XYZ file of C-alpha atoms in Angstrom:
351
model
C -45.927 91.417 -24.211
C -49.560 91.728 -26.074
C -50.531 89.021 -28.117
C -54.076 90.496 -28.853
C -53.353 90.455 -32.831
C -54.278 87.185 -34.351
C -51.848 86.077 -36.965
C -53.264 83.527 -39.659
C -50.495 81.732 -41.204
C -51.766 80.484 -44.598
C -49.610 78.414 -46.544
C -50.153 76.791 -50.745
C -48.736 73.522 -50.939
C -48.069 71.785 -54.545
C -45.962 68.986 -54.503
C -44.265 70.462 -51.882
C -43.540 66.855 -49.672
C -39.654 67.804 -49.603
C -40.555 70.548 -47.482
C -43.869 71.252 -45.809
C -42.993 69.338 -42.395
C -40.259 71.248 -41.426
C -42.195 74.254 -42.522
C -45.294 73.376 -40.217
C -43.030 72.473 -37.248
C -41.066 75.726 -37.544
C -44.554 77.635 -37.293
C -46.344 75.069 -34.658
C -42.546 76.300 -32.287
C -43.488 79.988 -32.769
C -43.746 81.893 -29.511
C -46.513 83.687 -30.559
C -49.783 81.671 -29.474
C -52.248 83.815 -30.731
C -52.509 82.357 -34.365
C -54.005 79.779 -36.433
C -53.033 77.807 -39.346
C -54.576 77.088 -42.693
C -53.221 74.830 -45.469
C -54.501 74.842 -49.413
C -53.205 71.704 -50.942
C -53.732 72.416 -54.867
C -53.749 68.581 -55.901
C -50.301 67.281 -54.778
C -49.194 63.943 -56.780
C -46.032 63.655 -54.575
C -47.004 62.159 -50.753
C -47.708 65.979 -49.934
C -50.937 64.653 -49.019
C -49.579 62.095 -46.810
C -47.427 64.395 -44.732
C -50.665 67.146 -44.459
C -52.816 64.429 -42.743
C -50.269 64.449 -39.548
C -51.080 67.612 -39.015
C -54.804 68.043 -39.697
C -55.205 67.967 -35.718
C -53.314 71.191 -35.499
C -53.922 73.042 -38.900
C -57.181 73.754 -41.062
C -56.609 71.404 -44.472
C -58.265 72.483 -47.684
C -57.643 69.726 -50.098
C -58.379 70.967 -53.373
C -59.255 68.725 -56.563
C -56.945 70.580 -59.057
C -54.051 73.002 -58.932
C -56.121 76.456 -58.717
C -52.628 78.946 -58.783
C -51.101 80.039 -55.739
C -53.093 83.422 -56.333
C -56.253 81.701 -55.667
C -55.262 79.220 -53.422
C -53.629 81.894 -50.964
C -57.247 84.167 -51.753
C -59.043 81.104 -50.676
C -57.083 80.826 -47.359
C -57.439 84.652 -46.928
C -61.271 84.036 -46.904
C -61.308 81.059 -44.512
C -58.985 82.597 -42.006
C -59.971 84.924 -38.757
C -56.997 86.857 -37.884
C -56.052 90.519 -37.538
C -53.028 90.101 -39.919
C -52.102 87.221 -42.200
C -48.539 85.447 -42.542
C -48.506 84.277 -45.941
C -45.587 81.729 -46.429
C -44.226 79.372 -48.765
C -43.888 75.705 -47.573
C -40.033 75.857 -47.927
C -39.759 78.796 -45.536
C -38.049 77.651 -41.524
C -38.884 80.430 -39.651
C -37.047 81.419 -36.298
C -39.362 80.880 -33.122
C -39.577 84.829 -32.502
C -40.354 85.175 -36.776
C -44.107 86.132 -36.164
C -43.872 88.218 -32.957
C -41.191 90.446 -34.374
C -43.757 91.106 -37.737
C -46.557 91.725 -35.502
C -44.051 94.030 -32.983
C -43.380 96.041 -36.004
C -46.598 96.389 -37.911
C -47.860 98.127 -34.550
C -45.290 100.851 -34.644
C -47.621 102.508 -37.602
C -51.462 101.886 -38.470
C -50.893 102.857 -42.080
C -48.092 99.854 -42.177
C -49.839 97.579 -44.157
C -47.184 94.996 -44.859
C -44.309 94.048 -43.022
C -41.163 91.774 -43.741
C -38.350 90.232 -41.806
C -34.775 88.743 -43.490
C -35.066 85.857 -44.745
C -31.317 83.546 -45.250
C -30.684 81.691 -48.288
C -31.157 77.378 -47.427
C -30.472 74.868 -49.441
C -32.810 72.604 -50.726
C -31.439 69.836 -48.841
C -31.675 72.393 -45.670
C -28.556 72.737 -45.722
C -26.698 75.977 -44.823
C -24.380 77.169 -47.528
C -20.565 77.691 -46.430
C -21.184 81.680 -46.461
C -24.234 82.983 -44.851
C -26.209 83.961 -48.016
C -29.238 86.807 -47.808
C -32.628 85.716 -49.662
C -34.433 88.857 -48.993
C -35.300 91.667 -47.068
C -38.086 93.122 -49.106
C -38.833 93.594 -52.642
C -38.228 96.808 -55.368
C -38.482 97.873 -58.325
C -35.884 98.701 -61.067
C -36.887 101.867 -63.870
C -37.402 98.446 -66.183
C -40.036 97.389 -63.852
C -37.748 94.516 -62.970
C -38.739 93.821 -59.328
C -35.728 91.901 -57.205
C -35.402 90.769 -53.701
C -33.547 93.228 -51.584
C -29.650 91.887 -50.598
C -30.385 88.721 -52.394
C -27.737 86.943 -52.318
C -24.798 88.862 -50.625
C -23.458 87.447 -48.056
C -25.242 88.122 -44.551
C -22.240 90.155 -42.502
C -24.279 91.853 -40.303
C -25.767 94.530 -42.294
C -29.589 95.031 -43.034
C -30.139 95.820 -39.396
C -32.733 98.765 -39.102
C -36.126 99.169 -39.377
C -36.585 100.127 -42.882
C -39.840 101.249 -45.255
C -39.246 98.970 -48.484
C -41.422 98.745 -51.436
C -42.914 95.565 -50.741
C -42.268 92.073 -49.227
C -42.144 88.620 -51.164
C -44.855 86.873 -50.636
C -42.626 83.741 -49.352
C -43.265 85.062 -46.077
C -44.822 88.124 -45.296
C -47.458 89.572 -43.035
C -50.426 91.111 -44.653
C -52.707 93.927 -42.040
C -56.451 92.488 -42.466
C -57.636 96.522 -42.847
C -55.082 96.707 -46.213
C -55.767 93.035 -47.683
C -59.565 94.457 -47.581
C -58.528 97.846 -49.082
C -56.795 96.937 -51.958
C -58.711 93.493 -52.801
C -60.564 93.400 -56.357
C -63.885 92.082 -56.019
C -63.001 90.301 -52.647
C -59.225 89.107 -54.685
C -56.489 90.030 -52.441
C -54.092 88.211 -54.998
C -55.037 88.337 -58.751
C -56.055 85.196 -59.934
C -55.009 86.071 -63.640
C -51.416 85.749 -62.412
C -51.569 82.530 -61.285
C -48.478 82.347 -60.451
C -45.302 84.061 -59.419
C -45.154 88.052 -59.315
C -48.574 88.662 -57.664
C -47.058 90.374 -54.706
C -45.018 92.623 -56.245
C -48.534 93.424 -57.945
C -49.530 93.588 -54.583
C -47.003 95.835 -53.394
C -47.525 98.280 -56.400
C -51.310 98.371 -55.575
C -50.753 99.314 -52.055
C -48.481 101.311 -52.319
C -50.980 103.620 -54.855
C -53.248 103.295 -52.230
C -51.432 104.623 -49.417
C -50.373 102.144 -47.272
C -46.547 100.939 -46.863
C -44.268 98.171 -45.912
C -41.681 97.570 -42.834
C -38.575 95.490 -42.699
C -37.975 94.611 -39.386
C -34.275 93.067 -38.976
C -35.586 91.298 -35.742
C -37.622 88.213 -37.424
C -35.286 85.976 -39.395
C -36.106 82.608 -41.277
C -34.487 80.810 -44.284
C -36.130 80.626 -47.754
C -35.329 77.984 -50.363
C -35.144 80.460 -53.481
C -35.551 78.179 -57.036
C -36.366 81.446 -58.821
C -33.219 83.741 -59.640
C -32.259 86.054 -62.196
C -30.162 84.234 -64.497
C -31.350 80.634 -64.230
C -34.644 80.930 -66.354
C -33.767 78.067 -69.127
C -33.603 76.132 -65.483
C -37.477 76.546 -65.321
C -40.264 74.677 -66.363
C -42.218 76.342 -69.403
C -44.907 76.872 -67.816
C -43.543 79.317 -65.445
C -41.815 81.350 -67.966
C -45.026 82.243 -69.610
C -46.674 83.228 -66.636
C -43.072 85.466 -65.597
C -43.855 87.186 -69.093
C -47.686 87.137 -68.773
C -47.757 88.928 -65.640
C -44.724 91.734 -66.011
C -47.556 92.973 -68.205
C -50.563 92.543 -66.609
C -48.935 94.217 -63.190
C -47.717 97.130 -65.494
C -51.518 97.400 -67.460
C -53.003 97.363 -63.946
C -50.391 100.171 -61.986
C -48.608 101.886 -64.122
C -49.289 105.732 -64.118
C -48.772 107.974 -67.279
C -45.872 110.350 -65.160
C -43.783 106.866 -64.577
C -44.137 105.634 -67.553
C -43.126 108.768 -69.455
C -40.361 109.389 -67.126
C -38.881 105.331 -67.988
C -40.119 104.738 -71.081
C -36.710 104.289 -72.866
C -35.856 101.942 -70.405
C -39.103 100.135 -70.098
C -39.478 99.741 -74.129
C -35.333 98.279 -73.760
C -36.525 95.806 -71.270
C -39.707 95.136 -73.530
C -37.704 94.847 -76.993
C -35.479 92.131 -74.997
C -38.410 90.484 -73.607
C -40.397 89.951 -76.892
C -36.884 88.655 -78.725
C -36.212 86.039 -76.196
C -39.603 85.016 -76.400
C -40.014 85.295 -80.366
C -36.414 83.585 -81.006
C -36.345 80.688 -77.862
C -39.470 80.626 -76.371
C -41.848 80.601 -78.105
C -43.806 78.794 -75.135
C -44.280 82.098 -73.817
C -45.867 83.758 -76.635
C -49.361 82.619 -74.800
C -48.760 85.546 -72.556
C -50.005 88.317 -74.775
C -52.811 85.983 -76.155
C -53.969 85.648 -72.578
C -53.579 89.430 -71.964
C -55.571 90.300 -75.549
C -58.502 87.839 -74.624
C -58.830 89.057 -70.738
C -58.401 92.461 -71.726
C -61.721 94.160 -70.189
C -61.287 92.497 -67.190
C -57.590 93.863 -66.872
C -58.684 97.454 -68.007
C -61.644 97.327 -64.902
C -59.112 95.971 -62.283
C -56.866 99.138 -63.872
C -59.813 101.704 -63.494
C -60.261 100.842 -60.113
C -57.110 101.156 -59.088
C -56.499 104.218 -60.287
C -59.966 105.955 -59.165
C -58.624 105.245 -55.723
C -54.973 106.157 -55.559
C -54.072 108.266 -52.600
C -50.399 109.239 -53.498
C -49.160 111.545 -55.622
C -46.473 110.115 -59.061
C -43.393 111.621 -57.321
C -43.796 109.344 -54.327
C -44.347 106.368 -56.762
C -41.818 107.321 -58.986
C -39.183 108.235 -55.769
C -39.092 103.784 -55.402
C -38.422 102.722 -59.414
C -34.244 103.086 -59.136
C -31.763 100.598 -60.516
C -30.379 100.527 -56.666
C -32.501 99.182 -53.919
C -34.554 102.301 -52.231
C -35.621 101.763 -48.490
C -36.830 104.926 -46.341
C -35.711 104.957 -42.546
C -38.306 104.005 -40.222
C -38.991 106.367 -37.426
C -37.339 106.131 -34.153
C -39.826 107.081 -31.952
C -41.586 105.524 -28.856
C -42.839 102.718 -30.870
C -40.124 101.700 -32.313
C -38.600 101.378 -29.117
C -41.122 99.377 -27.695
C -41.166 97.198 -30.902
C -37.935 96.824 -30.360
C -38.026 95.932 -26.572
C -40.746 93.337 -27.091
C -38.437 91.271 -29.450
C -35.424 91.273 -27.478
C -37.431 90.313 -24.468
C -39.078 87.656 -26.540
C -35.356 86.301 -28.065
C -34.457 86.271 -24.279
């Protein structure tokens, strides 16, 4: 078994004491050795700090002074770490001990794979296991309303979801990121956009790889369990402040990927979706109305992220326009000799 890849786990803590132990144990028990571990604390209030110190013999701390985003506190880790591919993870992710050497098995089968994913189980936030097995995710897609959901999310787990698949794109809860791609497709040294601050910035940065060639993997061999607090259906749940940023950045990921072909070919959808969108937030919630303010005053910065993008796309609109279905697309992996050896390695490391 190689363990010549280094895997930087980098992990955004805020207010996250309920979890981030568990979460740091369950990586400091992976089999894999080869890796390292940074942690961005974006100002916890909450004893995050408290629990972070234990483990400052073991992890790289950043302790920052205010709450930056998760965009630019995972860019910041990006920068700091070393290794050949980089887990990122959310701090209420438990990951199985064979989690990162069953990414790493699969992300060799291919070197355009730039992203790969495992299946992650529903938790609850009391780590509980629900009374049904419950899937989180198993990669991310895209609807023709440019709704993007979490693959199998919540059906329950009865086996299925057991091949290597190509997906759109992997939540950024936990997935592993090839160093070669997270340096193609950064803006101005941004793997994440900043401007989103929050939630949705890797389905943007699924839609920007994608343009530029390089694809995701679900492997069903590396399995963890995801608290999910975001669902369709329980927005009014949510604090305000994520709602804007939900509405805010549905935008600025469309603005910044969108080609004229897809558009065109779901535009009555799309405006549907849109016509919804502005309703809800002209009738009750009006919180989010700062979205297209934000949009309007950062709008030559959006347009040059969009230009680039664009003068660089590698694939032609058919391809993009073959994932945007109302029922979740995945593409067959080959089964060829690496595949099988991807496959060996992960059963011999389970053993």
């Amino acid at each position: 078994m190689s363990y010549n890849d280094r895997v930087s786990v980098t992990i955004v803590t805020y207010n996250s004491g309920r979890f981030i132990k568990r979460c740091l144990e369950s990586v400091l028990l992976q089999k894999y050795p080869n890796k390292e571990v940074i942690v961005i604390d974006n100002a916890s209030t909450d004893g995050t700090v408290d629990i972070l110190e234990q483990f400052e013999d073991r992890c790289q701390i950043i302790y920052n002074d205010e709450n930056i985003g998760f965009a630019a506190a995972q860019n910041q880790a990006i920068t700091l770490s070393s290794g050949d591919w980089v887990l990122t993870l959310n701090p209420d992710v438990l990951l199985l001990p064979n989690f990162i050497q069953s990414l790493v098995d699969a992300g060799q089968m291919d070197p355009k794979i730039g992203t790969v994913c495992g299946k992650l189980l529903t938790i609850l936030a009391t780590f509980d296991l629900p009374e049904k097995p419950l899937v989180d995710s198993t990669g991310i897609y895209f609807t023709p309303t440019l709704r993007h959901l979490d693959r199998g999310s919540q059906e329950v787990d009865n086996g299925h979801y057991l091949n290597y698949e190509y997906v759109f794109g992997a939540t950024a809860a936990a997935a592993l990121y090839r160093r070669n791609m997270i340096e193609d497709v950064s803006f101005d040294d941004e793997f994440f956009d900043p401007d989103f601050f929050v939630y949705r910035e890797d389905a943007d940065v699924a839609w920007r790889s994608q343009l530029l060639g390089w694809r995701c993997i679900y492997t069903p061999n590396a399995r963890g369990y995801h608290v999910r607090n975001v669902l369709p259906g329980n927005r009014r749940a949510l604090p305000p402040e994520i709602n804007m940023h939900s509405v805010k950045n549905r935008f600025l990921m469309r603005i910044k990927n969108m080609t004229g072909p897809l558009y065109w070919r779901n535009c009555l959808s799309i405006t549907t979706r849109d016509v919804v969108v502005l309703s809800c937030c002209l009738v009750r919630e009006q919180s989010s109305l700062k979205a297209f303010w934000y949009i309007a005053k950062n709008w030559k910065r959006v347009m040059a992220k969009r230009r680039e993008i664009m003068s660089r796309k590698r694939v032609d609109d058919e391809y993009i326009a073959s994932w945007f279905r109302y029922d979740p697309v995945s593409v067959p992996a080959p089964k060829g000799k690496a595949a099988a050896r991807a496959l060996a390695k992960s059963k011999t490391a389970r053993g």
